[in-house]
Coordinates of C-alpha atoms in Angstrom, one line a residue:
Q238 CA 25.6 6.4 6.5
V239 CA 22.4 8.2 7.4
Q240 CA 22.5 11.8 8.5
L241 CA 19.6 13.6 10.2
V242 CA 19.2 17.2 11.1
E243 CA 16.1 18.5 12.9
S244 CA 14.8 22.0 12.8
G245 CA 11.6 23.9 13.6
G246 CA 11.6 23.7 17.4
G247 CA 10.7 26.7 19.5
S248 CA 8.4 28.1 22.1
V249 CA 4.6 28.2 21.7
Q250 CA 1.6 28.8 23.9
A251 CA -0.6 25.9 24.9
G252 CA -3.1 25.2 22.2
G253 CA -0.7 26.3 19.5
S254 CA 1.1 24.4 16.7
L255 CA 4.6 23.8 15.5
R256 CA 6.0 21.9 12.5
L257 CA 9.3 20.1 12.9
S258 CA 11.4 19.1 10.0
C259 CA 14.2 16.6 9.7
A260 CA 16.6 16.8 6.7
A261 CA 17.7 13.2 6.0
S262 CA 20.4 11.9 3.7
G263 CA 21.8 8.5 3.0
Y264 CA 18.7 6.5 3.8
N265 CA 17.3 3.7 1.6
K266 CA 14.1 5.2 0.0
R267 CA 12.9 1.8 -1.0
R268 CA 13.0 0.4 2.5
Y269 CA 13.0 2.6 5.5
C270 CA 11.6 3.1 9.0
M271 CA 11.9 6.7 10.3
G272 CA 10.8 7.8 13.7
W273 CA 10.2 10.8 15.8
F274 CA 11.1 10.7 19.5
R275 CA 11.1 13.1 22.4
Q276 CA 12.8 13.3 25.7
V277 CA 12.7 15.4 28.8
P278 CA 15.5 15.5 31.4
G279 CA 15.4 12.5 33.7
K280 CA 13.1 10.5 31.6
E281 CA 13.5 7.9 29.0
R282 CA 13.3 8.8 25.3
E283 CA 9.7 8.3 24.2
G284 CA 8.6 7.3 20.7
V285 CA 6.1 9.7 19.2
A286 CA 5.6 8.5 15.6
G287 CA 7.1 5.9 13.3
M288 CA 6.6 5.6 9.5
D289 CA 7.9 3.1 7.1
S290 CA 8.3 2.7 3.3
D291 CA 5.1 0.7 3.1
G292 CA 3.1 3.7 4.1
N293 CA 2.4 2.6 7.7
I294 CA 2.4 5.4 10.3
R295 CA 2.1 4.7 14.0
Y296 CA 1.6 7.2 16.8
S297 CA 1.9 7.0 20.6
D298 CA -1.4 7.3 22.4
S299 CA -0.2 10.6 23.9
V300 CA -0.1 12.3 20.5
K301 CA -2.6 10.4 18.4
G302 CA -5.1 12.8 16.9
R303 CA -2.9 15.8 17.5
F304 CA 0.4 15.0 15.7
T305 CA 0.9 14.1 12.1
A306 CA 4.1 12.6 10.7
S307 CA 5.0 12.6 7.1
I308 CA 7.9 12.2 4.7
D309 CA 8.7 13.8 1.4
N310 CA 11.2 11.6 -0.3
A311 CA 11.7 14.0 -3.1
K312 CA 12.9 16.6 -0.6
N313 CA 14.6 14.0 1.7
T314 CA 12.7 15.6 4.6
L315 CA 10.6 14.2 7.4
Y316 CA 7.9 16.4 9.1
L317 CA 6.1 16.3 12.4
Q318 CA 3.1 18.6 12.5
M319 CA 2.1 19.2 16.1
N320 CA -1.3 20.7 16.9
T321 CA -3.1 21.5 20.1
L322 CA 0.1 21.5 22.0
S323 CA 0.2 21.2 25.8
P324 CA 2.9 21.8 28.4
E325 CA 3.3 18.0 28.6
D326 CA 4.6 18.1 25.0
T327 CA 7.6 20.1 26.2
A328 CA 10.7 18.1 25.3
M329 CA 13.7 17.7 23.0
Y330 CA 12.5 16.2 19.8
Y331 CA 14.6 13.8 17.7
C332 CA 14.2 12.1 14.4
A333 CA 15.8 8.7 13.9
A334 CA 16.4 6.1 11.3
F335 CA 16.1 2.4 11.7
S336 CA 18.6 1.3 9.1
P337 CA 18.8 -1.2 7.6
F338 CA 15.1 -2.0 8.2
P339 CA 14.4 -5.7 7.8
Y340 CA 11.3 -6.9 6.0
G341 CA 8.6 -8.3 8.2
L342 CA 8.9 -5.7 10.9
T343 CA 6.6 -2.9 11.9
C344 CA 8.3 0.4 12.6
P345 CA 8.7 0.5 16.4
L346 CA 8.0 3.3 18.8
R347 CA 10.9 2.3 21.1
T348 CA 14.4 3.3 20.6
G349 CA 15.8 -0.2 20.1
G350 CA 16.8 -0.7 16.5
Y351 CA 17.2 3.0 15.6
T352 CA 20.8 3.4 14.7
Y353 CA 21.0 7.0 13.5
W354 CA 19.8 10.0 15.4
G355 CA 19.7 13.7 14.8
Q356 CA 20.9 16.3 17.3
G357 CA 17.4 17.2 18.4
T358 CA 15.4 20.4 18.4
P359 CA 13.8 21.8 21.5
V360 CA 10.0 22.4 21.9
T361 CA 8.7 24.4 24.8
V362 CA 4.9 24.8 25.4
A363 CA 3.9 27.5 27.9
S364 CA 0.7 27.2 29.8

């Protein structure tokens, strides 16, 4: 059973930065796919970044070059460093685990396949 708890959300001015954390437990450190997603009311949940145990990291076009996802397996923690934030980045942010993660797949940026989710942490970017 994978458990995920996000933290680090808050309010920031446009152009600012935030770092989100996700404390993870119960995941397979030898074979994993962990993702960051975001959602605003009335819209579908959007994939932001996905990273797997092979070292591959994917980003959505909307955040590429501004966001950096990472994982510290020694600390069982995922991170999402968000720079140059804009009001369009305002959303509830979630971390998720695709578990078990089959060999031969690339970590997806869609919600399908992710079976474990955190409760979310809110990010508000003021203009």
